[in-house]
Amino acid sequence: ETGVTQTPRHLVMGMTNKKSLKCEQHLGHNAMYWYKQSAKKPLELMFVYNFKEQTENNSVPSRFSPECPNSSHLFLHLHTLQPEDSALYLCASSQEGIGGPLFFGSGTQLSVL
Amino acid sequence: QKEVEQDPGPLSVPEGAIVSLNCTYSNSAFQYFMWYRQYSRKGPELLMYTYSSGNKEDGRFTAQVDKSSKYISLFIRDSQPSDSATYLCAMSDTGFQKLVFGTGTRLLVSP
């Protein structure tokens, strides 16, 4: 496995479900990110982790809960989502600080019914 | 006013054409400028990165930054059908960790 891998690729969930998105990077980076991509909107930064510590929470609702157990793995736990949360959720990694460019996974396409 | 403005397209061109993609921005503190390419059902991949003003060339791609006009461009020479994708501009004042993205321009190159 190389690069940034996200699972699942597609997810359909009801508003009362609890699910988790997983991201794994094999690039030796120490910063990881969650972005949200909605149709006709710019990518929105959600969370940033540097060396497993959360350094950015971009006013994300608490129904999204990130977890970073180590520098290679990142999770996004989802519960009681709303239909407007349907979007492509992208994970990325980079070197920490100004560091270097972001490398993105292919994303999880989430549909909330 | 949006912080970064980008025409969503689609921009349709014939194979071999020169393509010009552009973004304008409002924050004069931006000094890191990037172009990402995103194919359908894939994540964005970095194409070009420029710090401050000036031009940068990489094969068929040229990135230009005009900070006085708050305007950046990506030129693609001899466009190919494989260039068909959405092109996202992104910029920051503090490096890669807090990028502000444009909405993306969809490019279609027909054979």
PDB file of C-alpha atoms in Angstrom:
ATOM      1  CA  GLU A   1       0.000   0.000   0.000  1.00  0.00           C
ATOM      2  CA  THR A   2       1.289   3.443  -0.881  1.00  0.00           C
ATOM      3  CA  GLY A   3       0.093   7.000  -0.376  1.00  0.00           C
ATOM      4  CA  VAL A   4      -3.051   7.795   1.561  1.00  0.00           C
ATOM      5  CA  THR A   5      -5.778   5.161   1.792  1.00  0.00           C
ATOM      6  CA  GLN A   6      -9.341   5.854   2.875  1.00  0.00           C
ATOM      7  CA  THR A   7     -12.084   3.387   3.732  1.00  0.00           C
ATOM      8  CA  PRO A   8     -14.882   2.947   3.001  1.00  0.00           C
ATOM      9  CA  ARG A   9     -15.094   4.566  -0.451  1.00  0.00           C
ATOM     10  CA  HIS A  10     -18.858   4.965  -0.142  1.00  0.00           C
ATOM     11  CA  LEU A  11     -21.114   5.146   2.905  1.00  0.00           C
ATOM     12  CA  VAL A  12     -24.864   5.537   3.249  1.00  0.00           C
ATOM     13  CA  MET A  13     -26.181   6.118   6.740  1.00  0.00           C
ATOM     14  CA  GLY A  14     -29.345   7.175   8.483  1.00  0.00           C
ATOM     15  CA  MET A  15     -29.457  10.155  10.786  1.00  0.00           C
ATOM     16  CA  THR A  16     -29.463   7.964  13.894  1.00  0.00           C
ATOM     17  CA  ASN A  17     -26.539   5.735  12.874  1.00  0.00           C
ATOM     18  CA  LYS A  18     -22.997   5.795  14.162  1.00  0.00           C
ATOM     19  CA  LYS A  19     -20.204   5.108  11.691  1.00  0.00           C
ATOM     20  CA  SER A  20     -16.482   5.762  11.337  1.00  0.00           C
ATOM     21  CA  LEU A  21     -14.263   6.778   8.449  1.00  0.00           C
ATOM     22  CA  LYS A  22     -10.708   5.495   8.386  1.00  0.00           C
ATOM     23  CA  CYS A  23      -7.555   6.956   6.874  1.00  0.00           C
ATOM     24  CA  GLU A  24      -4.060   5.498   6.736  1.00  0.00           C
ATOM     25  CA  GLN A  25      -0.938   7.105   5.282  1.00  0.00           C
ATOM     26  CA  HIS A  26       2.227   5.280   4.235  1.00  0.00           C
ATOM     27  CA  LEU A  27       4.309   8.376   3.469  1.00  0.00           C
ATOM     28  CA  GLY A  28       6.081   8.847   6.792  1.00  0.00           C
ATOM     29  CA  HIS A  29       4.269  12.144   7.380  1.00  0.00           C
ATOM     30  CA  ASN A  30       3.448  13.498  10.817  1.00  0.00           C
ATOM     31  CA  ALA A  31       0.495  15.764  10.054  1.00  0.00           C
ATOM     32  CA  MET A  32      -2.959  14.540   9.042  1.00  0.00           C
ATOM     33  CA  TYR A  33      -6.115  16.376   7.994  1.00  0.00           C
ATOM     34  CA  TRP A  34      -9.825  15.941   7.405  1.00  0.00           C
ATOM     35  CA  TYR A  35     -11.423  18.035   4.658  1.00  0.00           C
ATOM     36  CA  LYS A  36     -15.051  18.212   3.513  1.00  0.00           C
ATOM     37  CA  GLN A  37     -15.827  18.670  -0.190  1.00  0.00           C
ATOM     38  CA  SER A  38     -19.395  19.586  -1.135  1.00  0.00           C
ATOM     39  CA  ALA A  39     -20.687  20.208  -4.638  1.00  0.00           C
ATOM     40  CA  LYS A  40     -19.896  23.695  -5.924  1.00  0.00           C
ATOM     41  CA  LYS A  41     -18.153  24.648  -2.684  1.00  0.00           C
ATOM     42  CA  PRO A  42     -14.460  24.966  -1.862  1.00  0.00           C
ATOM     43  CA  LEU A  43     -12.736  22.308   0.193  1.00  0.00           C
ATOM     44  CA  GLU A  44     -13.360  23.019   3.857  1.00  0.00           C
ATOM     45  CA  LEU A  45     -10.666  22.201   6.391  1.00  0.00           C
ATOM     46  CA  MET A  46     -12.202  20.375   9.355  1.00  0.00           C
ATOM     47  CA  PHE A  47      -9.376  19.124  11.571  1.00  0.00           C
ATOM     48  CA  VAL A  48      -5.568  19.108  11.673  1.00  0.00           C
ATOM     49  CA  TYR A  49      -3.371  16.781  13.713  1.00  0.00           C
ATOM     50  CA  ASN A  50       0.364  17.291  14.184  1.00  0.00           C
ATOM     51  CA  PHE A  51       2.249  14.453  15.855  1.00  0.00           C
ATOM     52  CA  LYS A  52      -1.121  12.972  16.990  1.00  0.00           C
ATOM     53  CA  GLU A  53      -2.169  16.223  18.678  1.00  0.00           C
ATOM     54  CA  GLN A  54      -5.146  18.158  17.353  1.00  0.00           C
ATOM     55  CA  THR A  55      -3.963  21.618  16.376  1.00  0.00           C
ATOM     56  CA  GLU A  56      -6.962  22.838  14.396  1.00  0.00           C
ATOM     57  CA  ASN A  57     -10.718  22.433  14.786  1.00  0.00           C
ATOM     58  CA  ASN A  58     -12.412  24.623  12.249  1.00  0.00           C
ATOM     59  CA  SER A  59     -15.666  25.131  14.192  1.00  0.00           C
ATOM     60  CA  VAL A  60     -16.843  21.659  13.255  1.00  0.00           C
ATOM     61  CA  PRO A  61     -20.100  20.432  14.895  1.00  0.00           C
ATOM     62  CA  SER A  62     -19.621  17.907  17.668  1.00  0.00           C
ATOM     63  CA  ARG A  63     -21.439  15.211  15.665  1.00  0.00           C
ATOM     64  CA  PHE A  64     -18.048  14.841  13.925  1.00  0.00           C
ATOM     65  CA  SER A  65     -15.423  13.428  16.284  1.00  0.00           C
ATOM     66  CA  PRO A  66     -11.844  12.875  15.067  1.00  0.00           C
ATOM     67  CA  GLU A  67      -9.338  10.442  16.506  1.00  0.00           C
ATOM     68  CA  CYS A  68      -5.628  10.151  15.738  1.00  0.00           C
ATOM     69  CA  PRO A  69      -4.061   7.194  17.586  1.00  0.00           C
ATOM     70  CA  ASN A  70      -0.695   7.594  15.825  1.00  0.00           C
ATOM     71  CA  SER A  71       0.880   9.601  13.009  1.00  0.00           C
ATOM     72  CA  SER A  72      -0.197   7.057  10.382  1.00  0.00           C
ATOM     73  CA  HIS A  73      -3.883   6.620  11.235  1.00  0.00           C
ATOM     74  CA  LEU A  74      -6.797   9.020  11.412  1.00  0.00           C
ATOM     75  CA  PHE A  75     -10.458   8.343  12.063  1.00  0.00           C
ATOM     76  CA  LEU A  76     -13.601  10.430  11.791  1.00  0.00           C
ATOM     77  CA  HIS A  77     -16.422   9.173  13.986  1.00  0.00           C
ATOM     78  CA  LEU A  78     -19.890  10.170  12.836  1.00  0.00           C
ATOM     79  CA  HIS A  79     -23.127  10.223  14.841  1.00  0.00           C
ATOM     80  CA  THR A  80     -26.576  11.765  14.431  1.00  0.00           C
ATOM     81  CA  LEU A  81     -25.608  13.400  11.160  1.00  0.00           C
ATOM     82  CA  GLN A  82     -27.871  15.628   9.084  1.00  0.00           C
ATOM     83  CA  PRO A  83     -28.649  15.316   5.363  1.00  0.00           C
ATOM     84  CA  GLU A  84     -26.580  18.476   4.725  1.00  0.00           C
ATOM     85  CA  ASP A  85     -23.535  16.550   5.956  1.00  0.00           C
ATOM     86  CA  SER A  86     -23.647  14.483   2.763  1.00  0.00           C
ATOM     87  CA  ALA A  87     -20.350  15.197   0.981  1.00  0.00           C
ATOM     88  CA  LEU A  88     -16.987  13.772  -0.011  1.00  0.00           C
ATOM     89  CA  TYR A  89     -14.729  13.515   3.040  1.00  0.00           C
ATOM     90  CA  LEU A  90     -11.061  13.707   2.185  1.00  0.00           C
ATOM     91  CA  CYS A  91      -8.118  12.751   4.340  1.00  0.00           C
ATOM     92  CA  ALA A  92      -4.687  14.245   3.665  1.00  0.00           C
ATOM     93  CA  SER A  93      -1.210  14.077   5.140  1.00  0.00           C
ATOM     94  CA  SER A  94       1.933  16.184   5.021  1.00  0.00           C
ATOM     95  CA  GLN A  95       5.014  17.000   6.974  1.00  0.00           C
ATOM     96  CA  GLU A  96       4.159  19.127  10.002  1.00  0.00           C
ATOM     97  CA  GLY A  97       4.528  22.880  10.141  1.00  0.00           C
ATOM     98  CA  ILE A  98       4.946  24.732   6.866  1.00  0.00           C
ATOM     99  CA  GLY A  99       6.483  21.449   5.830  1.00  0.00           C
ATOM    100  CA  GLY A 100       5.351  20.302   2.437  1.00  0.00           C
ATOM    101  CA  PRO A 101       2.393  19.745   0.150  1.00  0.00           C
ATOM    102  CA  LEU A 102      -0.721  17.862   1.123  1.00  0.00           C
ATOM    103  CA  PHE A 103      -1.233  14.362  -0.246  1.00  0.00           C
ATOM    104  CA  PHE A 104      -4.902  13.411  -0.422  1.00  0.00           C
ATOM    105  CA  GLY A 105      -6.696  10.099  -0.292  1.00  0.00           C
ATOM    106  CA  SER A 106      -9.513   9.303  -2.727  1.00  0.00           C
ATOM    107  CA  GLY A 107     -12.139  10.184  -0.165  1.00  0.00           C
ATOM    108  CA  THR A 108     -15.278   8.662   1.306  1.00  0.00           C
ATOM    109  CA  GLN A 109     -18.506   9.657  -0.444  1.00  0.00           C
ATOM    110  CA  LEU A 110     -21.016   9.987   2.382  1.00  0.00           C
ATOM    111  CA  SER A 111     -24.788  10.092   1.934  1.00  0.00           C
ATOM    112  CA  VAL A 112     -26.980  10.813   4.953  1.00  0.00           C
ATOM    113  CA  LEU A 113     -30.617   9.818   4.518  1.00  0.00           C
TER     114      LEU A 113
ATOM    115  CA  GLN B   1     -16.832  38.542  -1.197  1.00  0.00           C
ATOM    116  CA  LYS B   2     -15.260  35.077  -1.241  1.00  0.00           C
ATOM    117  CA  GLU B   3     -11.623  34.909  -0.194  1.00  0.00           C
ATOM    118  CA  VAL B   4     -10.740  33.000  -3.382  1.00  0.00           C
ATOM    119  CA  GLU B   5     -12.765  33.253  -6.591  1.00  0.00           C
ATOM    120  CA  GLN B   6     -12.565  30.655  -9.350  1.00  0.00           C
ATOM    121  CA  ASP B   7     -14.810  30.208 -12.379  1.00  0.00           C
ATOM    122  CA  PRO B   8     -16.444  26.765 -12.080  1.00  0.00           C
ATOM    123  CA  GLY B   9     -16.627  26.206 -15.848  1.00  0.00           C
ATOM    124  CA  PRO B  10     -16.887  23.794 -17.498  1.00  0.00           C
ATOM    125  CA  LEU B  11     -14.200  24.956 -19.881  1.00  0.00           C
ATOM    126  CA  SER B  12     -14.273  22.929 -23.104  1.00  0.00           C
ATOM    127  CA  VAL B  13     -11.296  22.990 -25.496  1.00  0.00           C
ATOM    128  CA  PRO B  14     -10.056  20.845 -28.384  1.00  0.00           C
ATOM    129  CA  GLU B  15      -6.971  18.694 -27.989  1.00  0.00           C
ATOM    130  CA  GLY B  16      -3.776  20.691 -28.520  1.00  0.00           C
ATOM    131  CA  ALA B  17      -5.217  24.006 -27.311  1.00  0.00           C
ATOM    132  CA  ILE B  18      -3.545  26.250 -24.758  1.00  0.00           C
ATOM    133  CA  VAL B  19      -5.638  26.375 -21.605  1.00  0.00           C
ATOM    134  CA  SER B  20      -5.669  29.250 -19.136  1.00  0.00           C
ATOM    135  CA  LEU B  21      -7.135  28.717 -15.670  1.00  0.00           C
ATOM    136  CA  ASN B  22      -7.351  31.576 -13.207  1.00  0.00           C
ATOM    137  CA  CYS B  23      -8.092  32.527  -9.621  1.00  0.00           C
ATOM    138  CA  THR B  24      -8.431  35.872  -7.915  1.00  0.00           C
ATOM    139  CA  TYR B  25      -8.089  36.428  -4.195  1.00  0.00           C
ATOM    140  CA  SER B  26      -8.662  39.156  -1.666  1.00  0.00           C
ATOM    141  CA  ASN B  27      -6.128  38.446   1.119  1.00  0.00           C
ATOM    142  CA  SER B  28      -2.891  40.297   0.370  1.00  0.00           C
ATOM    143  CA  ALA B  29      -1.092  38.203   3.004  1.00  0.00           C
ATOM    144  CA  PHE B  30      -1.254  35.056   0.852  1.00  0.00           C
ATOM    145  CA  GLN B  31       2.215  34.015  -0.277  1.00  0.00           C
ATOM    146  CA  TYR B  32       1.939  30.262  -0.924  1.00  0.00           C
ATOM    147  CA  PHE B  33       0.054  29.396  -4.119  1.00  0.00           C
ATOM    148  CA  MET B  34      -0.819  25.953  -5.383  1.00  0.00           C
ATOM    149  CA  TRP B  35      -2.699  24.234  -8.158  1.00  0.00           C
ATOM    150  CA  TYR B  36      -4.275  20.829  -7.576  1.00  0.00           C
ATOM    151  CA  ARG B  37      -5.805  18.530 -10.177  1.00  0.00           C
ATOM    152  CA  GLN B  38      -8.729  16.323  -9.221  1.00  0.00           C
ATOM    153  CA  TYR B  39      -9.967  13.512 -11.433  1.00  0.00           C
ATOM    154  CA  SER B  40     -13.497  12.195 -10.991  1.00  0.00           C
ATOM    155  CA  ARG B  41     -13.836  10.008  -7.868  1.00  0.00           C
ATOM    156  CA  LYS B  42     -10.264  10.771  -6.804  1.00  0.00           C
ATOM    157  CA  GLY B  43      -8.627  13.081  -4.289  1.00  0.00           C
ATOM    158  CA  PRO B  44      -6.798  16.242  -5.378  1.00  0.00           C
ATOM    159  CA  GLU B  45      -3.137  15.873  -6.400  1.00  0.00           C
ATOM    160  CA  LEU B  46      -0.606  18.692  -6.316  1.00  0.00           C
ATOM    161  CA  LEU B  47       0.403  19.992  -9.754  1.00  0.00           C
ATOM    162  CA  MET B  48       2.334  23.165  -9.096  1.00  0.00           C
ATOM    163  CA  TYR B  49       3.486  25.167  -6.097  1.00  0.00           C
ATOM    164  CA  THR B  50       4.778  28.749  -6.112  1.00  0.00           C
ATOM    165  CA  TYR B  51       6.027  30.860  -3.266  1.00  0.00           C
ATOM    166  CA  SER B  52       5.398  34.605  -3.577  1.00  0.00           C
ATOM    167  CA  SER B  53       5.340  36.106  -7.074  1.00  0.00           C
ATOM    168  CA  GLY B  54       6.678  34.958 -10.394  1.00  0.00           C
ATOM    169  CA  ASN B  55       6.430  32.098 -12.823  1.00  0.00           C
ATOM    170  CA  LYS B  56       7.145  28.409 -12.528  1.00  0.00           C
ATOM    171  CA  GLU B  57       7.256  25.925 -15.366  1.00  0.00           C
ATOM    172  CA  ASP B  58       6.988  22.133 -15.267  1.00  0.00           C
ATOM    173  CA  GLY B  59       6.652  20.402 -18.612  1.00  0.00           C
ATOM    174  CA  ARG B  60       3.416  21.537 -20.264  1.00  0.00           C
ATOM    175  CA  PHE B  61       2.313  23.431 -17.148  1.00  0.00           C
ATOM    176  CA  THR B  62       3.164  27.017 -16.184  1.00  0.00           C
ATOM    177  CA  ALA B  63       2.000  28.712 -13.005  1.00  0.00           C
ATOM    178  CA  GLN B  64       2.002  32.494 -12.706  1.00  0.00           C
ATOM    179  CA  VAL B  65       1.426  34.666  -9.658  1.00  0.00           C
ATOM    180  CA  ASP B  66       0.712  38.394  -9.841  1.00  0.00           C
ATOM    181  CA  LYS B  67       0.482  39.589  -6.253  1.00  0.00           C
ATOM    182  CA  SER B  68      -0.087  43.218  -7.241  1.00  0.00           C
ATOM    183  CA  SER B  69      -3.308  42.175  -8.993  1.00  0.00           C
ATOM    184  CA  LYS B  70      -4.087  39.311  -6.565  1.00  0.00           C
ATOM    185  CA  TYR B  71      -4.359  36.992  -9.540  1.00  0.00           C
ATOM    186  CA  ILE B  72      -2.893  33.568 -10.254  1.00  0.00           C
ATOM    187  CA  SER B  73      -2.964  31.517 -13.430  1.00  0.00           C
ATOM    188  CA  LEU B  74      -2.226  28.012 -14.619  1.00  0.00           C
ATOM    189  CA  PHE B  75      -1.417  27.519 -18.296  1.00  0.00           C
ATOM    190  CA  ILE B  76      -1.531  24.124 -19.965  1.00  0.00           C
ATOM    191  CA  ARG B  77       0.164  23.847 -23.355  1.00  0.00           C
ATOM    192  CA  ASP B  78      -0.727  21.194 -25.930  1.00  0.00           C
ATOM    193  CA  SER B  79      -3.704  20.063 -23.856  1.00  0.00           C
ATOM    194  CA  GLN B  80      -4.576  16.358 -23.906  1.00  0.00           C
ATOM    195  CA  PRO B  81      -7.818  14.493 -23.190  1.00  0.00           C
ATOM    196  CA  SER B  82      -6.066  13.117 -20.095  1.00  0.00           C
ATOM    197  CA  ASP B  83      -5.949  16.702 -18.773  1.00  0.00           C
ATOM    198  CA  SER B  84      -9.744  16.604 -18.400  1.00  0.00           C
ATOM    199  CA  ALA B  85     -10.268  17.101 -14.674  1.00  0.00           C
ATOM    200  CA  THR B  86     -11.199  19.729 -12.117  1.00  0.00           C
ATOM    201  CA  TYR B  87      -8.403  22.176 -11.296  1.00  0.00           C
ATOM    202  CA  LEU B  88      -8.365  23.685  -7.828  1.00  0.00           C
ATOM    203  CA  CYS B  89      -6.334  26.689  -6.831  1.00  0.00           C
ATOM    204  CA  ALA B  90      -5.266  26.933  -3.205  1.00  0.00           C
ATOM    205  CA  MET B  91      -3.342  29.504  -1.242  1.00  0.00           C
ATOM    206  CA  SER B  92      -2.160  30.365   2.230  1.00  0.00           C
ATOM    207  CA  ASP B  93      -0.263  32.933   4.232  1.00  0.00           C
ATOM    208  CA  THR B  94       1.273  30.366   6.591  1.00  0.00           C
ATOM    209  CA  GLY B  95       2.218  27.364   4.487  1.00  0.00           C
ATOM    210  CA  PHE B  96       0.405  24.169   3.647  1.00  0.00           C
ATOM    211  CA  GLN B  97      -1.557  23.562   6.811  1.00  0.00           C
ATOM    212  CA  LYS B  98      -4.229  26.238   6.372  1.00  0.00           C
ATOM    213  CA  LEU B  99      -4.965  26.304   2.680  1.00  0.00           C
ATOM    214  CA  VAL B 100      -7.878  28.287   1.280  1.00  0.00           C
ATOM    215  CA  PHE B 101      -9.245  26.593  -1.823  1.00  0.00           C
ATOM    216  CA  GLY B 102     -11.166  27.865  -4.817  1.00  0.00           C
ATOM    217  CA  THR B 103     -14.280  25.990  -5.903  1.00  0.00           C
ATOM    218  CA  GLY B 104     -12.435  24.440  -8.857  1.00  0.00           C
ATOM    219  CA  THR B 105     -12.705  24.775 -12.638  1.00  0.00           C
ATOM    220  CA  ARG B 106     -13.829  21.746 -14.598  1.00  0.00           C
ATOM    221  CA  LEU B 107     -11.786  21.311 -17.796  1.00  0.00           C
ATOM    222  CA  LEU B 108     -12.888  19.124 -20.709  1.00  0.00           C
ATOM    223  CA  VAL B 109     -10.388  18.432 -23.507  1.00  0.00           C
ATOM    224  CA  SER B 110     -11.972  16.767 -26.504  1.00  0.00           C
ATOM    225  CA  PRO B 111      -9.972  14.579 -28.950  1.00  0.00           C
TER     226      PRO B 111
END
